[in-house]
Amino acid sequence: MNYWWILNFVDWVLFGIVAITALYILIFSIASLFSRHSIVNKSKRQRRFIVLIPAYKQDHVVIQSVSSMLGQTYPQRLFDVVVISDHEKEMTNMRLAQFPITLLTPNFEVSTKAKSLQFAVLNLPQYKIYDAVLVLDADNVVEPEFIEQMNDAYEAAGTKVIQAHRLSKNRDTSAARLSSIFEEINNSIFRRGHIALGLSAAINGSGMIYDFEWFKSHIMKVHTAGEDKELEAMLMREQIFVDYFDNINVYDEKTRKTNDFNDQRSRWASTQLHSLISNLRYLPGAVLNRRYDHVDKIIQWMLVPRMIMMGIIMIMSIVLPFIYFTLAIKWWAVAAVVMFAFALATPDYLVDKNWDRDFLYAPLLTVGGLINIARVGKTEADTRINSFWQFFKRLVPRRSTP
């Protein structure tokens, strides 16, 4: 067997996959430097909002989130706050019940954010009429002008969905600081950069406004834990543009522990793969009908997750020089491109006194993340194989015993 040919084949296949991802990131990182929506005119109309806050075992943050929402400068008669308290403590529910909100307390066996949102929609009073739905996470905190700004932006956008700028409210550990950096890189590449080139922004799952009637009908079609990706796919298929406003902030609490950070990335990688498998069949039609937002979204899901991409670059850059030095040169080049793109996409305020230490910590976090992704991938593969085997056994008739 020609091992040299196999090495070259694997090397170039991996390099091609990583290089395409790196080029995509670089293009939109550069585009993110040309921002839009710096000034939004005052809206001529005050819309009526329903604010949905699903909370699952988040007793330590949900009170703060609700308090920030009730402290809005927007007229309180024009928005209602609904908290879907799933498996929160009794004391937390008692405290929430003292606020002028609607408190729903489902008790799902298997809890997901989609189930909470569906439960809220099904339990809304029929006589209430809303223009838009505002979705927040239980750990989100907003400024007093948030709804007022979102109302102005909703009119300026002229579309059914807009995404606000989600950023970190805590950077007290290395994992939290790196999560903050990755969040802002996502904002630059997948939101600000896309808007600058006339493409839809990626939705974040919170800090969003949906048209009420659209959301009410489409949230009931969601069946997985990745509800934001399912809604995003529906938006792209219906050619609904998602706008992004960088100057409207939503503060999100970042995970402080390395294990939680790695678990989060593993779930995202799994959700991305599921979204790709579910939507790949729409790619030919999207290309033929020139639905560029839809094409871009499917391509985005085809890209290598950045944690895996950085792991591949690290391994190939370190291992290949010991096998054949010249093979590693192209990997060092693509590593430089990726780091340059990430540098462009990282806001200046995140480059602080902890930057050097966090930068050195990132490779260790990447290795841990890759191990966790491999573990989760094996578990999901075993589950799918077992499901297929159970399905196969049901198809094969059993022999009756005499």
PDB file of N, CA and C in Angstrom, residues 330-384:
ATOM      1  N   LYS A 330       1.630  25.160   3.936  1.00  0.00           N
ATOM      2  CA  LYS A 330       0.282  25.653   3.586  1.00  0.00           C
ATOM      3  C   LYS A 330      -0.619  25.727   4.827  1.00  0.00           C
ATOM      4  N   TRP A 331      -0.380  24.838   5.797  1.00  0.00           N
ATOM      5  CA  TRP A 331      -1.169  24.877   7.037  1.00  0.00           C
ATOM      6  C   TRP A 331      -0.801  26.088   7.884  1.00  0.00           C
ATOM      7  N   TRP A 332       0.466  26.443   7.892  1.00  0.00           N
ATOM      8  CA  TRP A 332       0.867  27.652   8.607  1.00  0.00           C
ATOM      9  C   TRP A 332       0.261  28.886   7.944  1.00  0.00           C
ATOM     10  N   ALA A 333       0.151  28.843   6.611  1.00  0.00           N
ATOM     11  CA  ALA A 333      -0.435  29.973   5.884  1.00  0.00           C
ATOM     12  C   ALA A 333      -1.922  30.117   6.203  1.00  0.00           C
ATOM     13  N   VAL A 334      -2.653  28.998   6.194  1.00  0.00           N
ATOM     14  CA  VAL A 334      -4.085  29.076   6.484  1.00  0.00           C
ATOM     15  C   VAL A 334      -4.316  29.447   7.944  1.00  0.00           C
ATOM     16  N   ALA A 335      -3.409  29.028   8.840  1.00  0.00           N
ATOM     17  CA  ALA A 335      -3.513  29.439  10.242  1.00  0.00           C
ATOM     18  C   ALA A 335      -3.360  30.948  10.369  1.00  0.00           C
ATOM     19  N   ALA A 336      -2.448  31.523   9.596  1.00  0.00           N
ATOM     20  CA  ALA A 336      -2.237  32.976   9.620  1.00  0.00           C
ATOM     21  C   ALA A 336      -3.477  33.711   9.101  1.00  0.00           C
ATOM     22  N   VAL A 337      -4.090  33.169   8.045  1.00  0.00           N
ATOM     23  CA  VAL A 337      -5.309  33.775   7.488  1.00  0.00           C
ATOM     24  C   VAL A 337      -6.431  33.756   8.512  1.00  0.00           C
ATOM     25  N   VAL A 338      -6.609  32.610   9.181  1.00  0.00           N
ATOM     26  CA  VAL A 338      -7.676  32.481  10.185  1.00  0.00           C
ATOM     27  C   VAL A 338      -7.438  33.441  11.345  1.00  0.00           C
ATOM     28  N   MET A 339      -6.216  33.526  11.829  1.00  0.00           N
ATOM     29  CA  MET A 339      -5.921  34.426  12.943  1.00  0.00           C
ATOM     30  C   MET A 339      -6.118  35.882  12.539  1.00  0.00           C
ATOM     31  N   PHE A 340      -5.757  36.217  11.304  1.00  0.00           N
ATOM     32  CA  PHE A 340      -5.965  37.580  10.814  1.00  0.00           C
ATOM     33  C   PHE A 340      -7.464  37.894  10.745  1.00  0.00           C
ATOM     34  N   ALA A 341      -8.261  36.942  10.246  1.00  0.00           N
ATOM     35  CA  ALA A 341      -9.713  37.142  10.153  1.00  0.00           C
ATOM     36  C   ALA A 341     -10.324  37.299  11.537  1.00  0.00           C
ATOM     37  N   PHE A 342      -9.892  36.474  12.489  1.00  0.00           N
ATOM     38  CA  PHE A 342     -10.408  36.578  13.853  1.00  0.00           C
ATOM     39  C   PHE A 342     -10.005  37.909  14.492  1.00  0.00           C
ATOM     40  N   ALA A 343      -8.794  38.370  14.182  1.00  0.00           N
ATOM     41  CA  ALA A 343      -8.340  39.655  14.723  1.00  0.00           C
ATOM     42  C   ALA A 343      -9.203  40.799  14.195  1.00  0.00           C
ATOM     43  N   LEU A 344      -9.538  40.752  12.896  1.00  0.00           N
ATOM     44  CA  LEU A 344     -10.412  41.776  12.322  1.00  0.00           C
ATOM     45  C   LEU A 344     -11.796  41.755  12.964  1.00  0.00           C
ATOM     46  N   ALA A 345     -12.270  40.556  13.300  1.00  0.00           N
ATOM     47  CA  ALA A 345     -13.638  40.402  13.808  1.00  0.00           C
ATOM     48  C   ALA A 345     -13.758  40.644  15.308  1.00  0.00           C
ATOM     49  N   THR A 346     -12.631  40.777  16.003  1.00  0.00           N
ATOM     50  CA  THR A 346     -12.657  40.957  17.455  1.00  0.00           C
ATOM     51  C   THR A 346     -12.665  42.445  17.807  1.00  0.00           C
ATOM     52  N   PRO A 347     -13.664  42.921  18.548  1.00  0.00           N
ATOM     53  CA  PRO A 347     -13.701  44.341  18.934  1.00  0.00           C
ATOM     54  C   PRO A 347     -12.534  44.705  19.845  1.00  0.00           C
ATOM     55  N   ASP A 348     -12.119  45.952  19.793  1.00  0.00           N
ATOM     56  CA  ASP A 348     -10.960  46.412  20.559  1.00  0.00           C
ATOM     57  C   ASP A 348     -11.172  46.276  22.065  1.00  0.00           C
ATOM     58  N   TYR A 349     -12.419  46.445  22.547  1.00  0.00           N
ATOM     59  CA  TYR A 349     -12.641  46.454  23.993  1.00  0.00           C
ATOM     60  C   TYR A 349     -12.341  45.100  24.642  1.00  0.00           C
ATOM     61  N   LEU A 350     -12.314  44.023  23.833  1.00  0.00           N
ATOM     62  CA  LEU A 350     -12.025  42.701  24.377  1.00  0.00           C
ATOM     63  C   LEU A 350     -10.530  42.430  24.512  1.00  0.00           C
ATOM     64  N   VAL A 351      -9.702  43.254  23.891  1.00  0.00           N
ATOM     65  CA  VAL A 351      -8.244  43.082  23.989  1.00  0.00           C
ATOM     66  C   VAL A 351      -7.774  43.855  25.219  1.00  0.00           C
ATOM     67  N   ASP A 352      -7.842  43.207  26.384  1.00  0.00           N
ATOM     68  CA  ASP A 352      -7.514  43.851  27.646  1.00  0.00           C
ATOM     69  C   ASP A 352      -6.302  43.183  28.291  1.00  0.00           C
ATOM     70  N   LYS A 353      -6.116  43.403  29.576  1.00  0.00           N
ATOM     71  CA  LYS A 353      -4.943  42.884  30.286  1.00  0.00           C
ATOM     72  C   LYS A 353      -4.929  41.357  30.372  1.00  0.00           C
ATOM     73  N   ASN A 354      -6.080  40.720  30.199  1.00  0.00           N
ATOM     74  CA  ASN A 354      -6.158  39.256  30.266  1.00  0.00           C
ATOM     75  C   ASN A 354      -5.988  38.594  28.905  1.00  0.00           C
ATOM     76  N   TRP A 355      -5.805  39.388  27.868  1.00  0.00           N
ATOM     77  CA  TRP A 355      -5.801  38.849  26.501  1.00  0.00           C
ATOM     78  C   TRP A 355      -4.702  37.802  26.298  1.00  0.00           C
ATOM     79  N   ASP A 356      -3.480  38.111  26.724  1.00  0.00           N
ATOM     80  CA  ASP A 356      -2.354  37.191  26.500  1.00  0.00           C
ATOM     81  C   ASP A 356      -2.590  35.844  27.179  1.00  0.00           C
ATOM     82  N   ARG A 357      -3.069  35.880  28.412  1.00  0.00           N
ATOM     83  CA  ARG A 357      -3.306  34.645  29.143  1.00  0.00           C
ATOM     84  C   ARG A 357      -4.425  33.826  28.495  1.00  0.00           C
ATOM     85  N   ASP A 358      -5.476  34.489  28.076  1.00  0.00           N
ATOM     86  CA  ASP A 358      -6.579  33.780  27.431  1.00  0.00           C
ATOM     87  C   ASP A 358      -6.151  33.214  26.085  1.00  0.00           C
ATOM     88  N   PHE A 359      -5.296  33.937  25.380  1.00  0.00           N
ATOM     89  CA  PHE A 359      -4.822  33.471  24.080  1.00  0.00           C
ATOM     90  C   PHE A 359      -4.032  32.171  24.236  1.00  0.00           C
ATOM     91  N   LEU A 360      -3.212  32.067  25.287  1.00  0.00           N
ATOM     92  CA  LEU A 360      -2.448  30.851  25.542  1.00  0.00           C
ATOM     93  C   LEU A 360      -3.345  29.722  26.038  1.00  0.00           C
ATOM     94  N   TYR A 361      -4.451  30.088  26.676  1.00  0.00           N
ATOM     95  CA  TYR A 361      -5.385  29.082  27.207  1.00  0.00           C
ATOM     96  C   TYR A 361      -6.254  28.481  26.105  1.00  0.00           C
ATOM     97  N   ALA A 362      -6.426  29.224  25.007  1.00  0.00           N
ATOM     98  CA  ALA A 362      -7.330  28.796  23.934  1.00  0.00           C
ATOM     99  C   ALA A 362      -6.973  27.428  23.348  1.00  0.00           C
ATOM    100  N   PRO A 363      -5.678  27.109  23.053  1.00  0.00           N
ATOM    101  CA  PRO A 363      -5.375  25.778  22.507  1.00  0.00           C
ATOM    102  C   PRO A 363      -5.780  24.631  23.433  1.00  0.00           C
ATOM    103  N   LEU A 364      -5.588  24.811  24.749  1.00  0.00           N
ATOM    104  CA  LEU A 364      -5.991  23.775  25.703  1.00  0.00           C
ATOM    105  C   LEU A 364      -7.506  23.592  25.684  1.00  0.00           C
ATOM    106  N   LEU A 365      -8.212  24.720  25.567  1.00  0.00           N
ATOM    107  CA  LEU A 365      -9.668  24.650  25.497  1.00  0.00           C
ATOM    108  C   LEU A 365     -10.115  23.980  24.212  1.00  0.00           C
ATOM    109  N   THR A 366      -9.401  24.227  23.120  1.00  0.00           N
ATOM    110  CA  THR A 366      -9.725  23.593  21.837  1.00  0.00           C
ATOM    111  C   THR A 366      -9.569  22.083  21.916  1.00  0.00           C
ATOM    112  N   VAL A 367      -8.461  21.623  22.532  1.00  0.00           N
ATOM    113  CA  VAL A 367      -8.234  20.179  22.670  1.00  0.00           C
ATOM    114  C   VAL A 367      -9.340  19.545  23.501  1.00  0.00           C
ATOM    115  N   GLY A 368      -9.691  20.185  24.614  1.00  0.00           N
ATOM    116  CA  GLY A 368     -10.776  19.664  25.445  1.00  0.00           C
ATOM    117  C   GLY A 368     -12.092  19.645  24.705  1.00  0.00           C
ATOM    118  N   GLY A 369     -12.335  20.689  23.899  1.00  0.00           N
ATOM    119  CA  GLY A 369     -13.566  20.747  23.109  1.00  0.00           C
ATOM    120  C   GLY A 369     -13.632  19.648  22.072  1.00  0.00           C
ATOM    121  N   LEU A 370     -12.504  19.347  21.424  1.00  0.00           N
ATOM    122  CA  LEU A 370     -12.468  18.279  20.415  1.00  0.00           C
ATOM    123  C   LEU A 370     -12.744  16.922  21.046  1.00  0.00           C
ATOM    124  N   ILE A 371     -12.176  16.687  22.216  1.00  0.00           N
ATOM    125  CA  ILE A 371     -12.428  15.423  22.921  1.00  0.00           C
ATOM    126  C   ILE A 371     -13.901  15.305  23.274  1.00  0.00           C
ATOM    127  N   ASN A 372     -14.489  16.414  23.729  1.00  0.00           N
ATOM    128  CA  ASN A 372     -15.902  16.392  24.105  1.00  0.00           C
ATOM    129  C   ASN A 372     -16.794  16.191  22.888  1.00  0.00           C
ATOM    130  N   ILE A 373     -16.451  16.855  21.761  1.00  0.00           N
ATOM    131  CA  ILE A 373     -17.227  16.682  20.529  1.00  0.00           C
ATOM    132  C   ILE A 373     -17.159  15.242  20.055  1.00  0.00           C
ATOM    133  N   ALA A 374     -15.972  14.629  20.147  1.00  0.00           N
ATOM    134  CA  ALA A 374     -15.820  13.230  19.747  1.00  0.00           C
ATOM    135  C   ALA A 374     -16.668  12.318  20.633  1.00  0.00           C
ATOM    136  N   ARG A 375     -16.693  12.624  21.934  1.00  0.00           N
ATOM    137  CA  ARG A 375     -17.492  11.813  22.853  1.00  0.00           C
ATOM    138  C   ARG A 375     -18.984  11.932  22.562  1.00  0.00           C
ATOM    139  N   VAL A 376     -19.431  13.179  22.351  1.00  0.00           N
ATOM    140  CA  VAL A 376     -20.844  13.399  22.040  1.00  0.00           C
ATOM    141  C   VAL A 376     -21.204  12.770  20.696  1.00  0.00           C
ATOM    142  N   GLY A 377     -20.282  12.895  19.718  1.00  0.00           N
ATOM    143  CA  GLY A 377     -20.525  12.299  18.408  1.00  0.00           C
ATOM    144  C   GLY A 377     -20.672  10.797  18.489  1.00  0.00           C
ATOM    145  N   LYS A 378     -19.825  10.140  19.309  1.00  0.00           N
ATOM    146  CA  LYS A 378     -19.915   8.693  19.475  1.00  0.00           C
ATOM    147  C   LYS A 378     -21.242   8.313  20.122  1.00  0.00           C
ATOM    148  N   THR A 379     -21.660   9.069  21.119  1.00  0.00           N
ATOM    149  CA  THR A 379     -22.931   8.788  21.792  1.00  0.00           C
ATOM    150  C   THR A 379     -24.100   8.906  20.829  1.00  0.00           C
ATOM    151  N   GLU A 380     -24.089   9.982  20.010  1.00  0.00           N
ATOM    152  CA  GLU A 380     -25.178  10.161  19.055  1.00  0.00           C
ATOM    153  C   GLU A 380     -25.158   9.077  17.986  1.00  0.00           C
ATOM    154  N   ALA A 381     -23.950   8.670  17.554  1.00  0.00           N
ATOM    155  CA  ALA A 381     -23.842   7.600  16.558  1.00  0.00           C
ATOM    156  C   ALA A 381     -24.391   6.292  17.120  1.00  0.00           C
ATOM    157  N   ASP A 382     -24.041   5.984  18.378  1.00  0.00           N
ATOM    158  CA  ASP A 382     -24.559   4.772  19.011  1.00  0.00           C
ATOM    159  C   ASP A 382     -26.074   4.814  19.116  1.00  0.00           C
ATOM    160  N   THR A 383     -26.607   6.003  19.435  1.00  0.00           N
ATOM    161  CA  THR A 383     -28.064   6.145  19.547  1.00  0.00           C
ATOM    162  C   THR A 383     -28.743   5.919  18.205  1.00  0.00           C
ATOM    163  N   ARG A 384     -28.159   6.490  17.129  1.00  0.00           N
ATOM    164  CA  ARG A 384     -28.750   6.326  15.804  1.00  0.00           C
ATOM    165  C   ARG A 384     -28.662   4.863  15.337  1.00  0.00           C
TER     166      ARG A 384
END
